[in-house]
PDB file of C-alpha atoms and ligand atoms in Angstrom:
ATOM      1  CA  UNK J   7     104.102  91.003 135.088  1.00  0.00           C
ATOM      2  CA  UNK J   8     106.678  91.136 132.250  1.00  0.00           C
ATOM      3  CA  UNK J   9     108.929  93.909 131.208  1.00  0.00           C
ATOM      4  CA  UNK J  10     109.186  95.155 128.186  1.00  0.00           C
ATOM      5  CA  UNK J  11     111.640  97.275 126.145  1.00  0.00           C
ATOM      6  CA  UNK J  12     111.327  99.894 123.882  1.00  0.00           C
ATOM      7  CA  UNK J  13     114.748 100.334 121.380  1.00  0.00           C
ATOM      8  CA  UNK J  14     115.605 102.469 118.555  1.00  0.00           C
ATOM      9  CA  UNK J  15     118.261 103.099 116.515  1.00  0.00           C
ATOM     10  CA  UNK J  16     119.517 106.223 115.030  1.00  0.00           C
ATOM     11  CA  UNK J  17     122.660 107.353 113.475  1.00  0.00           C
ATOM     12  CA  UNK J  18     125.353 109.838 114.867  1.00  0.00           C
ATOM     13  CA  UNK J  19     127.452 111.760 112.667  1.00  0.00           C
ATOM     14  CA  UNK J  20     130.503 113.924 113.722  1.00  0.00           C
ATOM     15  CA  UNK J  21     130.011 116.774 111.580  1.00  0.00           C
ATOM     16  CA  UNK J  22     128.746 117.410 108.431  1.00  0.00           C
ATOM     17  CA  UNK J  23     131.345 116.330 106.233  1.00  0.00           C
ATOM     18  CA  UNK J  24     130.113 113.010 106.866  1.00  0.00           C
ATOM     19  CA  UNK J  25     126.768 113.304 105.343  1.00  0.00           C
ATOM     20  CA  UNK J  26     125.191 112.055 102.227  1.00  0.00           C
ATOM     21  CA  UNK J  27     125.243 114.898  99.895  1.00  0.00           C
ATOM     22  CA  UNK J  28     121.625 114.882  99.908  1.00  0.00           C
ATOM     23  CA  UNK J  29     121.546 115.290 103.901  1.00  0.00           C
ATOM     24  CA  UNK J  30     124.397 117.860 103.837  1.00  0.00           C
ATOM     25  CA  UNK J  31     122.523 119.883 101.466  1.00  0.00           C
ATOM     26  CA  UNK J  32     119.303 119.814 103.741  1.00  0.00           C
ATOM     27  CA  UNK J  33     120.964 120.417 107.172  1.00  0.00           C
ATOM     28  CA  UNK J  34     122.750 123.610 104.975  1.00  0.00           C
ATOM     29  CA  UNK J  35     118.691 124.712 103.815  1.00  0.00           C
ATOM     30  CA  UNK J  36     117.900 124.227 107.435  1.00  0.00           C
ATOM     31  CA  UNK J  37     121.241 126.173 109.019  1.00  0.00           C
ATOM     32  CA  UNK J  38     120.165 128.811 106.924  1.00  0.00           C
ATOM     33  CA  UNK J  39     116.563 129.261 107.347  1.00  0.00           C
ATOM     34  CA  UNK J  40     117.416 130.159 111.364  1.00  0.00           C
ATOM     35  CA  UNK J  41     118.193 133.475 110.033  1.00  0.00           C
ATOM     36  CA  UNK J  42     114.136 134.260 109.223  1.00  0.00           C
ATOM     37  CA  UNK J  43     112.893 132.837 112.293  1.00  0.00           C
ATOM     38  CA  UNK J  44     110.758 135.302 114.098  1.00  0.00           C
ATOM     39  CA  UNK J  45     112.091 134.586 117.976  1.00  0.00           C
ATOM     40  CA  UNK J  46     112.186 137.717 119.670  1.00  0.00           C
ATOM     41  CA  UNK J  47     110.894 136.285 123.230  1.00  0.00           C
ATOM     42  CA  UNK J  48     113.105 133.140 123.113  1.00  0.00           C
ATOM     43  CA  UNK J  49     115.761 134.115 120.886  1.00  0.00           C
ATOM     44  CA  UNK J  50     116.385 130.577 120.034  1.00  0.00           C
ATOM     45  CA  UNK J  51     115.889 130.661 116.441  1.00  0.00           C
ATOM     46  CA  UNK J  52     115.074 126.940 114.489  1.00  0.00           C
ATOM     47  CA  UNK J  53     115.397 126.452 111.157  1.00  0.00           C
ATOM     48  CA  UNK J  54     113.974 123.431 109.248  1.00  0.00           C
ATOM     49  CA  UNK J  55     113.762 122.340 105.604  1.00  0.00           C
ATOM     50  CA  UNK J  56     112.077 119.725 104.130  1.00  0.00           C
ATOM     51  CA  UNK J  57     112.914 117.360 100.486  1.00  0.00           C
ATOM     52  CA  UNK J  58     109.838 116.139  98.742  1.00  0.00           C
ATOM     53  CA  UNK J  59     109.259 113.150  96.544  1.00  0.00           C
ATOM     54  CA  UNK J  60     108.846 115.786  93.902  1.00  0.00           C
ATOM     55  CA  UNK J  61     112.303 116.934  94.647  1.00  0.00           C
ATOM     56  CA  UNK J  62     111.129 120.583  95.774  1.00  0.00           C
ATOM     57  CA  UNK J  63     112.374 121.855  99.034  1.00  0.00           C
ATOM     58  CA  UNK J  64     110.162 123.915 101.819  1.00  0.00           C
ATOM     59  CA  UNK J  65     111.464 125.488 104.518  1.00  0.00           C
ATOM     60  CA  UNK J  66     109.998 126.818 107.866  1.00  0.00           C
ATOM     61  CA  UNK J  67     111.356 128.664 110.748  1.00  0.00           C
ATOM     62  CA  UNK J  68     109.431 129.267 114.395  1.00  0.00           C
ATOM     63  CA  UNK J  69     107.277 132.240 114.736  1.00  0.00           C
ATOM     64  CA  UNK J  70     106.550 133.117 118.000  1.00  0.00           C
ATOM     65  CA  UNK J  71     103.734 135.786 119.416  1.00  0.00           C
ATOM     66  CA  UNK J  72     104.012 138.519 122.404  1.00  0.00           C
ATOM     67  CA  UNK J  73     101.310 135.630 123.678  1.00  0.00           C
ATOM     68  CA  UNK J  74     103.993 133.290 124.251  1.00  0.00           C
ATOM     69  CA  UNK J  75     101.620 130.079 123.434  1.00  0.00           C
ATOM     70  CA  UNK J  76     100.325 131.424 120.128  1.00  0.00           C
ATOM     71  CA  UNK J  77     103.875 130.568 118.755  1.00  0.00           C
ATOM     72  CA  UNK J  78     104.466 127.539 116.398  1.00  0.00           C
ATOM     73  CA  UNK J  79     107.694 125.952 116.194  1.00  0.00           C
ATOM     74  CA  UNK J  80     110.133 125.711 112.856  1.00  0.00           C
ATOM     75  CA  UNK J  81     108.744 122.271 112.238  1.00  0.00           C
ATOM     76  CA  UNK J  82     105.090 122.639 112.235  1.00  0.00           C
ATOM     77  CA  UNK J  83     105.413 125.632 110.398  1.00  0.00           C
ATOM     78  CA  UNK J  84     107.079 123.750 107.571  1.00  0.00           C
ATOM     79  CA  UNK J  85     104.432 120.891 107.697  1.00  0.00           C
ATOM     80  CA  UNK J  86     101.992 123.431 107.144  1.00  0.00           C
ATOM     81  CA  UNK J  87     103.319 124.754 103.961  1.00  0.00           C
ATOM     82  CA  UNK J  88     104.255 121.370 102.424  1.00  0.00           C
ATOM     83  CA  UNK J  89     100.581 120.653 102.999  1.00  0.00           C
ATOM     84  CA  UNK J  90      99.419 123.609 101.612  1.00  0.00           C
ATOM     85  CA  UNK J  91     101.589 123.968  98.522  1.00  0.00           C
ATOM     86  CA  UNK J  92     101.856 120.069  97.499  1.00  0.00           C
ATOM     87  CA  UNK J  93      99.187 118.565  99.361  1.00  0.00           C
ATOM     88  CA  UNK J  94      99.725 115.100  97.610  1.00  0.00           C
ATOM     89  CA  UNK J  95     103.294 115.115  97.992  1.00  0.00           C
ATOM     90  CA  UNK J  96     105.427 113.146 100.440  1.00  0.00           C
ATOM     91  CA  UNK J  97     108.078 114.083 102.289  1.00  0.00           C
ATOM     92  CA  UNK J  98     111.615 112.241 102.182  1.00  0.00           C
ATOM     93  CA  UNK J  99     113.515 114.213 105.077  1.00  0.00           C
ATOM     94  CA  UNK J 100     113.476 116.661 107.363  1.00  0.00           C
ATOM     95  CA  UNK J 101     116.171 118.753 108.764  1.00  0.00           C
ATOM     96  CA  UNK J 102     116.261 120.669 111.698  1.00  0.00           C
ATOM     97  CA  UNK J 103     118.899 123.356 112.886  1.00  0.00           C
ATOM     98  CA  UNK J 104     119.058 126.534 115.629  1.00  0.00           C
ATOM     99  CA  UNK J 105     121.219 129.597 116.242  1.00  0.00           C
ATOM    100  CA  UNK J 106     121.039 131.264 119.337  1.00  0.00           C
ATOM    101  CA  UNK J 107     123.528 133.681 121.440  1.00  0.00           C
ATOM    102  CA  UNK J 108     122.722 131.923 124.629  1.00  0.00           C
ATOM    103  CA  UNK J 109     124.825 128.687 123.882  1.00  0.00           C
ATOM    104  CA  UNK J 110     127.039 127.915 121.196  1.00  0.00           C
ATOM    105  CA  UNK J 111     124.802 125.715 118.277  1.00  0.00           C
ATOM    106  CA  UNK J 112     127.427 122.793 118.175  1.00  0.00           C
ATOM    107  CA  UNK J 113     125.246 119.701 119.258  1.00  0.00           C
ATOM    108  CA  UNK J 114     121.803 118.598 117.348  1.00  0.00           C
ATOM    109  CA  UNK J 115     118.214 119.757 118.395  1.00  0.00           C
ATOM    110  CA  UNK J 116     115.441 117.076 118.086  1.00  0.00           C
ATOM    111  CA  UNK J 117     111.671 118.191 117.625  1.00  0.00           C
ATOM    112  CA  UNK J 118     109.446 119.152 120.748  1.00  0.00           C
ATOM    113  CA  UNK J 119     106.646 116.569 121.451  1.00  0.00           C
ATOM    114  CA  UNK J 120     103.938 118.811 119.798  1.00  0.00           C
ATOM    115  CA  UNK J 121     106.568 118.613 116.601  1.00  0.00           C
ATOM    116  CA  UNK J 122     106.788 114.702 116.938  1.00  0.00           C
ATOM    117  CA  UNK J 123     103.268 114.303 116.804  1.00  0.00           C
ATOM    118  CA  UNK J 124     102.699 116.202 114.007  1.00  0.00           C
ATOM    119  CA  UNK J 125     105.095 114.335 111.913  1.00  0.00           C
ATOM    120  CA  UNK J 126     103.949 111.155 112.971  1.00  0.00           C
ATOM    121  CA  UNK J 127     100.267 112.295 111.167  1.00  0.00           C
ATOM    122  CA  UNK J 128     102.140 113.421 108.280  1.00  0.00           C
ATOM    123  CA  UNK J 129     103.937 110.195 107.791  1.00  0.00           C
ATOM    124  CA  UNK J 130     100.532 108.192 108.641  1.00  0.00           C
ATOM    125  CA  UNK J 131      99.073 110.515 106.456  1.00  0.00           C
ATOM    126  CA  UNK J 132     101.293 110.159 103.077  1.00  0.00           C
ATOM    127  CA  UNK J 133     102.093 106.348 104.226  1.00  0.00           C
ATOM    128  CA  UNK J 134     105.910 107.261 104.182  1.00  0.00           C
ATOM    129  CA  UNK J 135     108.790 107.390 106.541  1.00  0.00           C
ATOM    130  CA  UNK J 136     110.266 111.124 107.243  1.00  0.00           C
ATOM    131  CA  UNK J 137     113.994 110.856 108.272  1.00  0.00           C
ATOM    132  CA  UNK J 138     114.706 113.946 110.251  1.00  0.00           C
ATOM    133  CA  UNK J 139     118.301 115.043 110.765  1.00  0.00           C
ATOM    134  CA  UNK J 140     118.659 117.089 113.438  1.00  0.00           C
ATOM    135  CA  UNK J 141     121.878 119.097 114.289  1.00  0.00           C
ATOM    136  CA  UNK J 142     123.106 122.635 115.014  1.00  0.00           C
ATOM    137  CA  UNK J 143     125.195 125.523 113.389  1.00  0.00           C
ATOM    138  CA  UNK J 144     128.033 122.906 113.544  1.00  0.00           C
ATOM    139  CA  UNK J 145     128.925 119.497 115.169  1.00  0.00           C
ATOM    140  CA  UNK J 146     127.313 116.463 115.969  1.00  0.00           C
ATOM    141  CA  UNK J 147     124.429 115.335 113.704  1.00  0.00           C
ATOM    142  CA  UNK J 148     121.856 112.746 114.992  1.00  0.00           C
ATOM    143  CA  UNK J 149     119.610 110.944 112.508  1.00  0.00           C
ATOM    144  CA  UNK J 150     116.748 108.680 112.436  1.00  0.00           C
ATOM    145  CA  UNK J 151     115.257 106.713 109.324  1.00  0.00           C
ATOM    146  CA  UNK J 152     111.692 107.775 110.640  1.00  0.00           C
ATOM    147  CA  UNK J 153     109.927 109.756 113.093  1.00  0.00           C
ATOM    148  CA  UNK J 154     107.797 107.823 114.104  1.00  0.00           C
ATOM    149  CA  UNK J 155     110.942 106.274 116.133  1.00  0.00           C
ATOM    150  CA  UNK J 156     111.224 109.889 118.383  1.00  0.00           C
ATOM    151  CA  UNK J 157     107.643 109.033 119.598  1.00  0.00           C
ATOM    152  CA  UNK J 158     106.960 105.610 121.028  1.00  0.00           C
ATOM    153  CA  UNK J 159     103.500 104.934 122.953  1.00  0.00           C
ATOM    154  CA  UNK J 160     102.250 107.541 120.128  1.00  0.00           C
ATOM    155  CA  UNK J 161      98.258 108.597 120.136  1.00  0.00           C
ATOM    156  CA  UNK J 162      96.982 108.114 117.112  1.00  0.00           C
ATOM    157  CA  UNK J 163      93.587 107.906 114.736  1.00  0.00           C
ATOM    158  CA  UNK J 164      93.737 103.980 115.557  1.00  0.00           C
ATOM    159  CA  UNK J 165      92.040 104.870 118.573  1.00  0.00           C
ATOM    160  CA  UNK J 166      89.125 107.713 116.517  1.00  0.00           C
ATOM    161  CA  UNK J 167      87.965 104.757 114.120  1.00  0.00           C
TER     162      UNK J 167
HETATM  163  N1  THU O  19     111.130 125.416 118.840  1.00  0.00           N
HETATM  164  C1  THU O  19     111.027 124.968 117.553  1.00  0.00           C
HETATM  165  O1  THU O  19     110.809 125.762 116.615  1.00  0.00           O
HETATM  166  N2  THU O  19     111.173 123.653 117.320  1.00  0.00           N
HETATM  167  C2  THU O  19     111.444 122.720 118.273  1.00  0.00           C
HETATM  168  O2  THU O  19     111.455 121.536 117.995  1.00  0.00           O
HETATM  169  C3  THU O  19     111.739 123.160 119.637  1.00  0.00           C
HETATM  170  C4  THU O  19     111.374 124.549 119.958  1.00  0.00           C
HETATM  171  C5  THU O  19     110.976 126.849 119.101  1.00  0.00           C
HETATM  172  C6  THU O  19     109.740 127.218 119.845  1.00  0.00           C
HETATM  173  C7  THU O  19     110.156 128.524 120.447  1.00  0.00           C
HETATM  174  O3  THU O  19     109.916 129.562 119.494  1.00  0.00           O
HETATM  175  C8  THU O  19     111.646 128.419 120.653  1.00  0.00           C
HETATM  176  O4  THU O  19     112.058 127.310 119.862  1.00  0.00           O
HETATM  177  C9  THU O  19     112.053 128.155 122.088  1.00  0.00           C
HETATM  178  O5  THU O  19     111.346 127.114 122.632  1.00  0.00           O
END
């Protein structure tokens, strides 16, 4: 038997002062897209907002359904439409953000597993690297160069070919 290790680094960011301009500017897109998510059930609202290689931006917020699994989170919702509109366009970065009255919005979210597998086919898909920057309404901000990093042991079309 021999163990082995899995390690990844990310970066951690006090606030958003801190950030690249570029970041900054997506974590704002993404703080402020939580204001059209449709969460009535939850009430935890997530924003995200996406850069492309064509320098557009595309936002997407979680839309849930009175049947509670129909719902599709802020990140998946995004993919969807950067498909759609620019389906030969990379993305750069991702950022991710929530609101909700429950808890105050001051540390970073990261992407549910359904999310992280979805981005992992988009970056296989457009053979590049999404960094996704995940934090709140305010606070700490986490970020990692790709995300494939957020999913290791990761099922993927190696295994359909
Ligand atoms: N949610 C997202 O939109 N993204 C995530 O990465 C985590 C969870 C949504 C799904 C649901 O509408 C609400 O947050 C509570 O789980």
């Amino acid at each position: 038997m021999k163990q082995s290790k899995f390690e990844f680094e990310y970066e951690v960011y006090d606030d958003i002062s801190q950030l690249s301009k570029e970041d900054a500017d997506l974590l704002i897109r993404a703080r402020g897209a939580t204001a059209n998510a449709y969460a009535p059930y939850s009430k935890f609202n997530v924003g995200a907002a996406a850069l492309l290689v064509n320098g557009e931006y595309i936002a997407g917020t979680n839309q849930e359904n009175a049947s509670y699994p129909v719902g599709i989170c802020a990140e998946r919702v995004l993919l969807g439409s950067a498909a759609t509109l620019y389906p030969d366009i990379p993305l750069i970065a991702m950022a991710i953000s929530f609101n909700t009255a429950k808890e105050k919005s001051n540390h970073p979210i990261s992407p549910c597993g359904m999310c992280r597998q979805s981005l992992l086919e988009y970056e296989t898909r457009f053979k590049k690297p999404i960094r996704v920057i995940m934090g709140g309404m305010e606070g700490k901000i986490h970020i990692v160069q790709s995300s494939r990093l957020l999913l290791p042991f990761a099922f993927t079309s190696d295994e359909l070919i």
